[in-house]
Structure formats: C-alpha cells, structure tokens
Amino acid sequence: MDGLVGREREVEAIDRLLDDRSGPASAIVIQGPAGIGKTRLWQLGCQHAAERATAVLVARPTEVEADLPLVGLLDLIDSGRPRLAPDDELTAAADGPFDAMRLGRSLSAHLAALAAMGPVVVAIDDVQWLDPATDRVLRVALRHLADAPVRILVSLRDGGGPDAPLGLDRAFAGDRCTSVALGGLTVDDLDSLLRSALELRLPRPRLVELHHACAGNPLFALEIGRALVRGGGDRTPASLADALAETIGRLSPEARRAALFASASLHRRGDEVELALGGPIGLAEARDRGVVSLDSDRLRFGHPLLASVAYERALPSERRAAHRRLFEATKEPEERALHLARGADGADEALAIEMEAWASRAAARGASAIAAEVAETAGRVTPAGDGPDRRRRLFAAAELHEAAGDPIRARGVVEALIEEVPAGPERAALLHWHANRLEDSPIAELIAQCEGALREAEGDRALCAEINTTLSDYHRIVGDLRRSLEHARAAVLDAEASGDPRRLASTIASACELEAHLGLPWDRAAMARARELERDIAALAPWDRPTYQLALILVATDELEAAAPLLHAELERARLQGSEPGVFYLQARIAELELRAGRWSAALRAAREAHALAQQGGLDLEETVTGTQLAIVLAHLGEHGEARTLAERAQQTATERGHLGLTIRSAGVLGFIHLAESDPEDALGWLTPARMELQRIGQGELSQPGVVANEIEALVLVGRIDEAEQVCSFVEHAGSPTGRAWNRAIAGRGRALVAAARGDEAGVARALAASFEAHEELPNPFELARTLLAAGSIERRARRWAAARDRLTAALDGFDRLGAARWAERTAVEMARLAGRKPGSSALTETERQVAELVAEGLSNREVAGRLFLSVRTVESNLSRVYDKLGVRSRTELARRLSA
C-alpha cells in the first residue's frame, strides 16, 4: 500500500490492539499532519479488523460534512448492517430532535450486545471532521461501554489540542488508550514510495530536494511527484500549494467547473453533483487527471487541499451560482439550507423568511453550525429598512454560533449590533448577553458593563431581573457578598413586578441561598413559595430550581436528613432530562452531603462521577468546581497525592479566573492536607490567608470552605495561642445569628486546645462540654472524632489516663469506621503515649523519648511539634525535662548521648 512504506512498527501496534479479543474496551489513535499517511494506515487497520472482528463499524467524515448533524453516526450504523440492528431510536435519529444522552446510551447498549458475540471495531478516519452531534453521542456511548470488548481505531490530524478525540483518554483509563504518532518518511523511504506508486526514479540530489519540499510527507511527495511526471520532471515545484495550483490550472474550463461543484457540495454525492452540472461534462476529465475519484457513490478529491484550491480559484459569482444549482439538486435538508445561504445575493425579504425557517429546522436537528450560518445570512439579506427583523435574525444567529462552539463569531455579531442599536432596553439586553460571554475579561469590567445595561434597561422589569441576577453572581465571585445579596433581592422585586413566575421562583431561591451563605437567618416562607411556583414550571435548569437551592442550604447547615431526599430526587430528574451539567452539579453536592454524614465511599463515588462528567464536557470552571469537591473527599480518605494535584490545579484556575470562593476552598483542601501530614506551619500558609478573606467578605457559613477548624488546630500546634483564640472568636461570632451547632462545636474544641496550652483546666472543661453538647445536634462523625481526639490528647497530658483512654478509643473507632486512615494513625500515636515510661535503663517517658530522638535527628522544635501533633510549648517543656534527666546542655550533646 503506497503510504505504508516505513510504517512497520505502527502496523504492529494496530495488530496488537486487534489481537486482544477479550479485554475491556480500548483504543488507538493514529495521529499526524495532513498527508502523512494516517488514512493509509487506518485503511490497513480496517482490513485487518475485518479478518479478526465480529463486526467493523466505519465512518469517514470529511471537512465539508462536519456541520451536518449525525452524518457520522448514520455512517457507522449503515456500515454495521446486518449485524448491527439498532432499534427505532438509532434508525430514526436523523429525523427527530437531537438528544445526545439518549442516543449515546442506546448506541452503547447495542455495541455491548454485539460485542457479546465477539470483538467489535469502531473505525473513524479523520475524526477531527466528525460532526459535533455524532461526537457528543459517541462520547456518551464510549463512557458507558465498561468492559465490553470493543476496539476503537481512529485517525486524527495534528492540531486538535492535547486531549484525545472523543474523550477516549477519559473513557478508557490507564493504557487502554494509546497514540501512534506518524512522522515524515526518510529520503530512502520516499524513493521507494515514488518508485512503487509512480514508477518515478529521481537522482539523489532531486530526491533530497523533493524531500525538503515535502518535509517527508508521503501524500505531499506523491502530489509533487505527479506534477514532476506531468511536467516532464525538469522542475520541482517549490511547495505542495504550487503543485496543486498547477493541477487545477491545467484542467479545461468544464473540468474546473466540475471540480468547483464537487468542492461546493457537502455530501459530494456523484449523482447530485452531476445533476447540478447538467450532465457528466467535466467530471470524466477531473477523474482522469486524478483531481477526483468516485468512492462508492461519493466523490473524493485526490488531495484534501485540491477542493480548497478549486473553490478559491473560482469567482464569487461562480461560487454562488454553483450553490444555487446544488440547492436544486440536493435532497438532504441541512445541505440544501447551506446552499441556499451561500447562493444568496442581494437583499430579499422573502428569501430571508425562507432562510429563517431553514435555520430553525436545522437547529432542531442539532446542526447548529449550519443553522448559524443560514440565520446570519437571513439577517444580512433582510432589507435595510426592516431594522427590527434584521437585528432579531442576527441575534438568533449569534446564539446559534455559540451553540455550535464558535463564541468568538457569536460575540462579533452581537458587538456589531451593540454599535448600531440606540440606548434603551434592546441595547441593554445585548450588553447583558455580551457581558455573560466575556469569561476571560476581568470581573470588574463585566460588572461595569452589566451596571450600564441595568441603567439602560430601566422600565423593563423582566430584563432588570436578569441583569440583577447576573450582577449578584459576579459580586459573589469577587467576594462582595453584601452587594451580591442586594442585587439578588432587587432581582426578586423586578421578577415580582414582571409577573414572570419562572424568574421569580429562581430569584427568591437564590436570595435565600445567599442569606444562608452569609450566615443569616434565611426566609423559609419565601423558599416555600418559590417551591410552590416551581411545581408549575417545566423549563427550569437544574441549578435554577428552588428545590436545588434549598438542598444547598440544608447541606451547608447540616440538615442532612432533610437534604438527602431532595438532592436524590433532583438527580433523578436531571438524569431523565439528559442534563449532564445538572447531573454533575448534583453529584458534587451529594458528595458533600455524604462526606458530612460519614458515608465516605458514597461520597467518593458521587465526586468521581461529577468530576468525570465535567471533564468530558470540556467545561473549565465546572471541572474546577467538581475537582475541588473530589479533592476534599480524597484528602479526608488520606489519598493526598491525587487530592493535592486536584487542589493545586483548582487553586491556579480559580486564581486566574478571579473566583474567590473556589480560591478559598482549594486553599482549605491544601491546608487540611498539610495539617494531616504533620506540617502545621505550611498548613497555615494556606489557611490563614483564606480565613482572612472569609472575614473580609463577611461570609458567615464557615463549614464549607474547610478553613477555620484546621487553622485553629495548626495555630495551637505552632504555639500561636493568642491568634488561635481570635479565630475561635470569629467562628463563634459568625455562627451567632443562627445559633449554628457547627460553629459551637468547632469553637468549643478550639477553645479547649487554647485553654490546655495555657494550663487552664477549668477553661478546658467548659470548652469541651460546650463542644460535645453542640456535637449532639451535629450529624458529622468526622468532626466528632476530631473533638474526641483533641479531648483525649488533653486528658493524656493532664495524666488522667483512664479518661484519655476512653476518649482516644472512641476517636479511633470513629476514624476507623469512616476510613480516615491518617487520622486513625495519629490517634494510635496518642494512645501509645499512654503507656508511660519506656522500660529499661532510660528514665524518659514515651513522649520525652520521641521528642529527644527527633531533636537528635536535627529537627527544630516547631518541626517536632508538627511531627508528633504537639504544641511547640509542649515540645519545649519535654525537651527541658530530657536535658535534666540525661544531664546534657545542648542538642549536640543530646545527639551524642542518644547515639552512645
């Protein structure tokens, strides 16, 4: 095969994939630049697959088809017949509204059923041209394949980014997704290729010259070689572009016209192109010259760039005429819509109306990119005197561009409209839309733009409600919670005045959630009203539903029994609706609930699903949110390596995006990890700045950030007792408006540690009593175990051995049940110290011996305190007693004495 010269190792890699007939689903990605031989290698892989597999499903998408919905899926289905017998969901996929979740799960079920009879291969050439609708369906399907013996063979052009296509690297963990990178051929390999494919023999200098011109690319080399053959071999074209231009330039006018029509066609069906041309005129010559070939019923260009050259060399009027003829000859509705738009010339209201209808139909079938182009053309051909219709059509086009994954084009259309629309509600709506799409801009600029939009929207209360909601969100992101609540309450008033129950329900719920976030009593009657409104509203996004917002409040305030059924019901609703964003947001909240409730394995399952879904959706900020929640769960379970990686990544993203809430929360995770690793000093490097931000912004609900409880303990461990007491006061004050049990439990534990460090036994007793009393109202077994550990440690230092043993045994039991291995180890260390003096010649207690050994190793007092979970003051007193007992006066003497 022409392109397989020098590709022996790559062929072996594909054969290894295909020879594994029973392992779980796996994939290989053939990657390289255009013309490097990916398709040749992929074709050979398909041939080998046909010899080994029960079924081979094939799709060969092209660039011109990339905007047509579900073309790739239908190709896979057609190629799989008769073994693949999809149900009505798949066979009717092209005729109904697009639903990626439903189709993906259905395809996954059919592939798994087929794989039960033997290995199945799904082979896709040039996967970068796969239409977005099929791409989304396959991502869902591959994620649900589990252990079915399905092999994925795809080729991919370089330049698609670091992630594997179709989410393969995420769907198939570990080494189940491998990449084969194709490089350029050597001079000798090119010589063999030219001899075998073209019977072209070149002297070494000309061969080196050609190798330089094509950079070892076999397809480029063949095209330049053909140009040499046609031209008599007396001149090597300087580049591939020159060779292709010469190829098109040598065609007759009829053949050039045929090449234009073929390049303008999307499906490139030979019969449709011939019908548009009015006969086979020119096509035969184009085939004879190697410009096009007929593969089944499709026309394929000899080189992908030949289509671009043929199209670009034609005059604009010739291109429009070709599209108008193809519109009449083509049957596929989305392609007809595109030809109609590209053939349009001049203002025409009737044509604008027709194209608007075509765009609407294309959008309903998932062809967002085609719908966007058609809708934008509809706006452009609207007569100048019909301004409102023109702007409406262009704005619709902007939203379709965004849906198609082209936000830059969408913003460009809206920015042009903003310039031409006078100040007022219409312009305010555009400004608000625009501000919501400038994710990379500083938040301060977005706030300023929304405030300007709010001024222009005066009188349109529905629009004001939307803008105030956005301003509330932005102020919350930057940490101005009071301003956020002001805008949330203003949004409620605007929604009430507008008479929009949908907006009213979501704004009431959002205001209640903000009140709870600030640590204020939240309006339960208002939330009940919002939920009543919710019952009659079908089209609410999962995160806008009052029930979801209520569940957030209940989780944050530890009303877990009330929150659990709400979250699980909302999760089921989101799954039935096929809302993956809704699913991962809800799973992240369920993970938090299960962590607080002490069901850590359930928390881990929910957190992993949430993070995987956010990753697969390519949603940067959402991936950070779910990654932070997963890091919190992993950190509690002692999986510090993965937790640290996720938290550091979240910290970077949140800082870059100016998302203060996520910055604080990821800092809380990192501080918790350092504390668990006996490194209180580094823990404070994360925790203290985060707590200062919480104080600055006035956040009253302190349990979610995971900061203050850990900071208090770290401060005591390093001997900063006064600061620890100040943080305890902050926690108490923040919880006082609602009497939160969490705040009383944490502040009580902290005050007990502070009192113990000061030798205040009465203060210890009062603080611990207050903490344990609060724990009776708090369904959080981890925090209870930590308080038991603190109490046991205090009792041990006071030499109340029986009380210490009881507390520490209860703490150890709690940590063991949770799976908190690192905290269980820490508790075991404390219990070991109950043994008193070590037998033998040494008169040192167990704690004194441990302190002495670590000091002799060269650790500072602060480092010893962190390692042994003691305060610095305790280390100092133990070390003083060691010096007295052993009769030494320095660390050097101590090291020598212990060594002896």
PDB file of N, CA and C in Angstrom, residues 638-698:
ATOM      1  N   GLY A 638      -7.323  10.253  52.977  1.00  0.00           N
ATOM      2  CA  GLY A 638      -5.881  10.095  53.064  1.00  0.00           C
ATOM      3  C   GLY A 638      -5.191   9.906  51.732  1.00  0.00           C
ATOM      4  N   GLU A 639      -5.916  10.066  50.619  1.00  0.00           N
ATOM      5  CA  GLU A 639      -5.304   9.955  49.284  1.00  0.00           C
ATOM      6  C   GLU A 639      -4.719  11.315  48.914  1.00  0.00           C
ATOM      7  N   HIS A 640      -3.626  11.669  49.561  1.00  0.00           N
ATOM      8  CA  HIS A 640      -3.127  13.037  49.475  1.00  0.00           C
ATOM      9  C   HIS A 640      -2.487  13.382  48.137  1.00  0.00           C
ATOM     10  N   GLY A 641      -1.916  12.414  47.456  1.00  0.00           N
ATOM     11  CA  GLY A 641      -1.259  12.714  46.182  1.00  0.00           C
ATOM     12  C   GLY A 641      -2.238  13.249  45.155  1.00  0.00           C
ATOM     13  N   GLU A 642      -3.294  12.481  44.882  1.00  0.00           N
ATOM     14  CA  GLU A 642      -4.296  12.911  43.905  1.00  0.00           C
ATOM     15  C   GLU A 642      -5.039  14.151  44.395  1.00  0.00           C
ATOM     16  N   ALA A 643      -5.325  14.199  45.701  1.00  0.00           N
ATOM     17  CA  ALA A 643      -6.042  15.356  46.252  1.00  0.00           C
ATOM     18  C   ALA A 643      -5.229  16.628  46.074  1.00  0.00           C
ATOM     19  N   ARG A 644      -3.934  16.550  46.332  1.00  0.00           N
ATOM     20  CA  ARG A 644      -3.078  17.734  46.189  1.00  0.00           C
ATOM     21  C   ARG A 644      -3.024  18.203  44.746  1.00  0.00           C
ATOM     22  N   THR A 645      -2.903  17.261  43.810  1.00  0.00           N
ATOM     23  CA  THR A 645      -2.860  17.633  42.390  1.00  0.00           C
ATOM     24  C   THR A 645      -4.132  18.359  41.978  1.00  0.00           C
ATOM     25  N   LEU A 646      -5.276  17.821  42.362  1.00  0.00           N
ATOM     26  CA  LEU A 646      -6.554  18.450  42.013  1.00  0.00           C
ATOM     27  C   LEU A 646      -6.700  19.810  42.667  1.00  0.00           C
ATOM     28  N   ALA A 647      -6.316  19.918  43.933  1.00  0.00           N
ATOM     29  CA  ALA A 647      -6.471  21.184  44.645  1.00  0.00           C
ATOM     30  C   ALA A 647      -5.535  22.257  44.099  1.00  0.00           C
ATOM     31  N   GLU A 648      -4.313  21.875  43.759  1.00  0.00           N
ATOM     32  CA  GLU A 648      -3.382  22.856  43.188  1.00  0.00           C
ATOM     33  C   GLU A 648      -3.856  23.347  41.826  1.00  0.00           C
ATOM     34  N   ARG A 649      -4.404  22.417  41.033  1.00  0.00           N
ATOM     35  CA  ARG A 649      -4.950  22.815  39.734  1.00  0.00           C
ATOM     36  C   ARG A 649      -6.142  23.753  39.918  1.00  0.00           C
ATOM     37  N   ALA A 650      -6.992  23.430  40.887  1.00  0.00           N
ATOM     38  CA  ALA A 650      -8.149  24.283  41.155  1.00  0.00           C
ATOM     39  C   ALA A 650      -7.705  25.651  41.652  1.00  0.00           C
ATOM     40  N   GLN A 651      -6.677  25.671  42.506  1.00  0.00           N
ATOM     41  CA  GLN A 651      -6.176  26.936  43.022  1.00  0.00           C
ATOM     42  C   GLN A 651      -5.685  27.841  41.888  1.00  0.00           C
ATOM     43  N   GLN A 652      -4.964  27.243  40.936  1.00  0.00           N
ATOM     44  CA  GLN A 652      -4.449  28.024  39.807  1.00  0.00           C
ATOM     45  C   GLN A 652      -5.582  28.561  38.937  1.00  0.00           C
ATOM     46  N   THR A 653      -6.522  27.683  38.574  1.00  0.00           N
ATOM     47  CA  THR A 653      -7.630  28.108  37.721  1.00  0.00           C
ATOM     48  C   THR A 653      -8.485  29.163  38.402  1.00  0.00           C
ATOM     49  N   ALA A 654      -8.808  28.932  39.680  1.00  0.00           N
ATOM     50  CA  ALA A 654      -9.658  29.878  40.407  1.00  0.00           C
ATOM     51  C   ALA A 654      -8.984  31.229  40.543  1.00  0.00           C
ATOM     52  N   THR A 655      -7.689  31.231  40.768  1.00  0.00           N
ATOM     53  CA  THR A 655      -6.959  32.494  40.889  1.00  0.00           C
ATOM     54  C   THR A 655      -6.949  33.234  39.561  1.00  0.00           C
ATOM     55  N   GLU A 656      -6.688  32.481  38.476  1.00  0.00           N
ATOM     56  CA  GLU A 656      -6.660  33.108  37.150  1.00  0.00           C
ATOM     57  C   GLU A 656      -8.017  33.682  36.777  1.00  0.00           C
ATOM     58  N   ARG A 657      -9.088  32.999  37.160  1.00  0.00           N
ATOM     59  CA  ARG A 657     -10.430  33.419  36.797  1.00  0.00           C
ATOM     60  C   ARG A 657     -11.030  34.417  37.782  1.00  0.00           C
ATOM     61  N   GLY A 658     -10.328  34.691  38.875  1.00  0.00           N
ATOM     62  CA  GLY A 658     -10.845  35.614  39.861  1.00  0.00           C
ATOM     63  C   GLY A 658     -12.017  35.064  40.645  1.00  0.00           C
ATOM     64  N   HIS A 659     -12.086  33.749  40.797  1.00  0.00           N
ATOM     65  CA  HIS A 659     -13.196  33.114  41.515  1.00  0.00           C
ATOM     66  C   HIS A 659     -12.769  32.916  42.969  1.00  0.00           C
ATOM     67  N   LEU A 660     -13.131  33.883  43.818  1.00  0.00           N
ATOM     68  CA  LEU A 660     -12.632  33.888  45.187  1.00  0.00           C
ATOM     69  C   LEU A 660     -13.126  32.684  45.977  1.00  0.00           C
ATOM     70  N   GLY A 661     -14.400  32.304  45.806  1.00  0.00           N
ATOM     71  CA  GLY A 661     -14.928  31.180  46.559  1.00  0.00           C
ATOM     72  C   GLY A 661     -14.138  29.907  46.316  1.00  0.00           C
ATOM     73  N   LEU A 662     -13.815  29.629  45.058  1.00  0.00           N
ATOM     74  CA  LEU A 662     -13.040  28.432  44.749  1.00  0.00           C
ATOM     75  C   LEU A 662     -11.591  28.572  45.209  1.00  0.00           C
ATOM     76  N   THR A 663     -11.059  29.780  45.159  1.00  0.00           N
ATOM     77  CA  THR A 663      -9.695  30.005  45.645  1.00  0.00           C
ATOM     78  C   THR A 663      -9.612  29.657  47.129  1.00  0.00           C
ATOM     79  N   ILE A 664     -10.600  30.120  47.907  1.00  0.00           N
ATOM     80  CA  ILE A 664     -10.616  29.840  49.344  1.00  0.00           C
ATOM     81  C   ILE A 664     -10.789  28.346  49.593  1.00  0.00           C
ATOM     82  N   ARG A 665     -11.694  27.728  48.867  1.00  0.00           N
ATOM     83  CA  ARG A 665     -11.992  26.312  49.130  1.00  0.00           C
ATOM     84  C   ARG A 665     -10.807  25.414  48.771  1.00  0.00           C
ATOM     85  N   SER A 666     -10.153  25.677  47.652  1.00  0.00           N
ATOM     86  CA  SER A 666      -8.993  24.855  47.291  1.00  0.00           C
ATOM     87  C   SER A 666      -7.842  25.097  48.259  1.00  0.00           C
ATOM     88  N   ALA A 667      -7.701  26.337  48.764  1.00  0.00           N
ATOM     89  CA  ALA A 667      -6.694  26.606  49.794  1.00  0.00           C
ATOM     90  C   ALA A 667      -7.014  25.813  51.061  1.00  0.00           C
ATOM     91  N   GLY A 668      -8.299  25.698  51.382  1.00  0.00           N
ATOM     92  CA  GLY A 668      -8.695  24.900  52.541  1.00  0.00           C
ATOM     93  C   GLY A 668      -8.287  23.445  52.400  1.00  0.00           C
ATOM     94  N   VAL A 669      -8.418  22.891  51.195  1.00  0.00           N
ATOM     95  CA  VAL A 669      -8.002  21.497  50.966  1.00  0.00           C
ATOM     96  C   VAL A 669      -6.501  21.347  51.174  1.00  0.00           C
ATOM     97  N   LEU A 670      -5.732  22.253  50.591  1.00  0.00           N
ATOM     98  CA  LEU A 670      -4.273  22.154  50.703  1.00  0.00           C
ATOM     99  C   LEU A 670      -3.823  22.315  52.155  1.00  0.00           C
ATOM    100  N   GLY A 671      -4.466  23.235  52.893  1.00  0.00           N
ATOM    101  CA  GLY A 671      -4.123  23.390  54.302  1.00  0.00           C
ATOM    102  C   GLY A 671      -4.458  22.141  55.105  1.00  0.00           C
ATOM    103  N   PHE A 672      -5.594  21.539  54.820  1.00  0.00           N
ATOM    104  CA  PHE A 672      -6.006  20.311  55.513  1.00  0.00           C
ATOM    105  C   PHE A 672      -5.001  19.187  55.265  1.00  0.00           C
ATOM    106  N   ILE A 673      -4.525  19.077  54.008  1.00  0.00           N
ATOM    107  CA  ILE A 673      -3.548  18.032  53.680  1.00  0.00           C
ATOM    108  C   ILE A 673      -2.264  18.234  54.478  1.00  0.00           C
ATOM    109  N   HIS A 674      -1.757  19.471  54.526  1.00  0.00           N
ATOM    110  CA  HIS A 674      -0.525  19.740  55.279  1.00  0.00           C
ATOM    111  C   HIS A 674      -0.710  19.445  56.769  1.00  0.00           C
ATOM    112  N   LEU A 675      -1.867  19.784  57.305  1.00  0.00           N
ATOM    113  CA  LEU A 675      -2.123  19.513  58.721  1.00  0.00           C
ATOM    114  C   LEU A 675      -2.134  18.010  58.982  1.00  0.00           C
ATOM    115  N   ALA A 676      -2.798  17.248  58.109  1.00  0.00           N
ATOM    116  CA  ALA A 676      -2.852  15.796  58.273  1.00  0.00           C
ATOM    117  C   ALA A 676      -1.472  15.161  58.136  1.00  0.00           C
ATOM    118  N   GLU A 677      -0.575  15.840  57.415  1.00  0.00           N
ATOM    119  CA  GLU A 677       0.784  15.330  57.227  1.00  0.00           C
ATOM    120  C   GLU A 677       1.752  15.880  58.277  1.00  0.00           C
ATOM    121  N   SER A 678       1.207  16.417  59.369  1.00  0.00           N
ATOM    122  CA  SER A 678       2.017  16.933  60.481  1.00  0.00           C
ATOM    123  C   SER A 678       2.900  18.091  60.061  1.00  0.00           C
ATOM    124  N   ASP A 679       2.366  18.956  59.258  1.00  0.00           N
ATOM    125  CA  ASP A 679       3.117  20.130  58.789  1.00  0.00           C
ATOM    126  C   ASP A 679       2.263  21.380  59.036  1.00  0.00           C
ATOM    127  N   PRO A 680       2.073  21.750  60.314  1.00  0.00           N
ATOM    128  CA  PRO A 680       1.164  22.862  60.606  1.00  0.00           C
ATOM    129  C   PRO A 680       1.640  24.200  60.076  1.00  0.00           C
ATOM    130  N   GLU A 681       2.941  24.403  60.005  1.00  0.00           N
ATOM    131  CA  GLU A 681       3.441  25.696  59.520  1.00  0.00           C
ATOM    132  C   GLU A 681       3.032  25.930  58.075  1.00  0.00           C
ATOM    133  N   ASP A 682       3.257  24.923  57.205  1.00  0.00           N
ATOM    134  CA  ASP A 682       2.852  25.061  55.803  1.00  0.00           C
ATOM    135  C   ASP A 682       1.332  25.092  55.668  1.00  0.00           C
ATOM    136  N   ALA A 683       0.644  24.384  56.561  1.00  0.00           N
ATOM    137  CA  ALA A 683      -0.818  24.432  56.532  1.00  0.00           C
ATOM    138  C   ALA A 683      -1.306  25.852  56.726  1.00  0.00           C
ATOM    139  N   LEU A 684      -0.677  26.570  57.654  1.00  0.00           N
ATOM    140  CA  LEU A 684      -1.088  27.948  57.923  1.00  0.00           C
ATOM    141  C   LEU A 684      -0.803  28.867  56.744  1.00  0.00           C
ATOM    142  N   GLY A 685       0.184  28.509  55.922  1.00  0.00           N
ATOM    143  CA  GLY A 685       0.452  29.314  54.729  1.00  0.00           C
ATOM    144  C   GLY A 685      -0.735  29.364  53.786  1.00  0.00           C
ATOM    145  N   TRP A 686      -1.572  28.320  53.812  1.00  0.00           N
ATOM    146  CA  TRP A 686      -2.798  28.302  53.021  1.00  0.00           C
ATOM    147  C   TRP A 686      -4.007  28.782  53.825  1.00  0.00           C
ATOM    148  N   LEU A 687      -4.066  28.355  55.081  1.00  0.00           N
ATOM    149  CA  LEU A 687      -5.295  28.556  55.854  1.00  0.00           C
ATOM    150  C   LEU A 687      -5.482  29.986  56.350  1.00  0.00           C
ATOM    151  N   THR A 688      -4.419  30.607  56.829  1.00  0.00           N
ATOM    152  CA  THR A 688      -4.578  31.952  57.392  1.00  0.00           C
ATOM    153  C   THR A 688      -5.007  32.975  56.347  1.00  0.00           C
ATOM    154  N   PRO A 689      -4.366  33.033  55.157  1.00  0.00           N
ATOM    155  CA  PRO A 689      -4.862  33.979  54.145  1.00  0.00           C
ATOM    156  C   PRO A 689      -6.302  33.702  53.733  1.00  0.00           C
ATOM    157  N   ALA A 690      -6.673  32.417  53.658  1.00  0.00           N
ATOM    158  CA  ALA A 690      -8.049  32.073  53.282  1.00  0.00           C
ATOM    159  C   ALA A 690      -9.036  32.544  54.346  1.00  0.00           C
ATOM    160  N   ARG A 691      -8.695  32.338  55.621  1.00  0.00           N
ATOM    161  CA  ARG A 691      -9.584  32.800  56.690  1.00  0.00           C
ATOM    162  C   ARG A 691      -9.709  34.317  56.703  1.00  0.00           C
ATOM    163  N   MET A 692      -8.624  35.008  56.424  1.00  0.00           N
ATOM    164  CA  MET A 692      -8.677  36.476  56.383  1.00  0.00           C
ATOM    165  C   MET A 692      -9.603  36.948  55.267  1.00  0.00           C
ATOM    166  N   GLU A 693      -9.632  36.227  54.146  1.00  0.00           N
ATOM    167  CA  GLU A 693     -10.562  36.569  53.063  1.00  0.00           C
ATOM    168  C   GLU A 693     -12.002  36.324  53.499  1.00  0.00           C
ATOM    169  N   LEU A 694     -12.234  35.232  54.210  1.00  0.00           N
ATOM    170  CA  LEU A 694     -13.585  34.950  54.698  1.00  0.00           C
ATOM    171  C   LEU A 694     -14.061  36.061  55.630  1.00  0.00           C
ATOM    172  N   GLN A 695     -13.167  36.550  56.473  1.00  0.00           N
ATOM    173  CA  GLN A 695     -13.533  37.661  57.357  1.00  0.00           C
ATOM    174  C   GLN A 695     -13.795  38.931  56.562  1.00  0.00           C
ATOM    175  N   ARG A 696     -12.946  39.170  55.560  1.00  0.00           N
ATOM    176  CA  ARG A 696     -13.090  40.401  54.778  1.00  0.00           C
ATOM    177  C   ARG A 696     -14.425  40.452  54.047  1.00  0.00           C
ATOM    178  N   ILE A 697     -14.836  39.330  53.459  1.00  0.00           N
ATOM    179  CA  ILE A 697     -16.063  39.344  52.657  1.00  0.00           C
ATOM    180  C   ILE A 697     -17.312  39.141  53.504  1.00  0.00           C
ATOM    181  N   GLY A 698     -17.137  38.825  54.781  1.00  0.00           N
ATOM    182  CA  GLY A 698     -18.291  38.691  55.656  1.00  0.00           C
ATOM    183  C   GLY A 698     -19.039  37.386  55.520  1.00  0.00           C
TER     184      GLY A 698
END
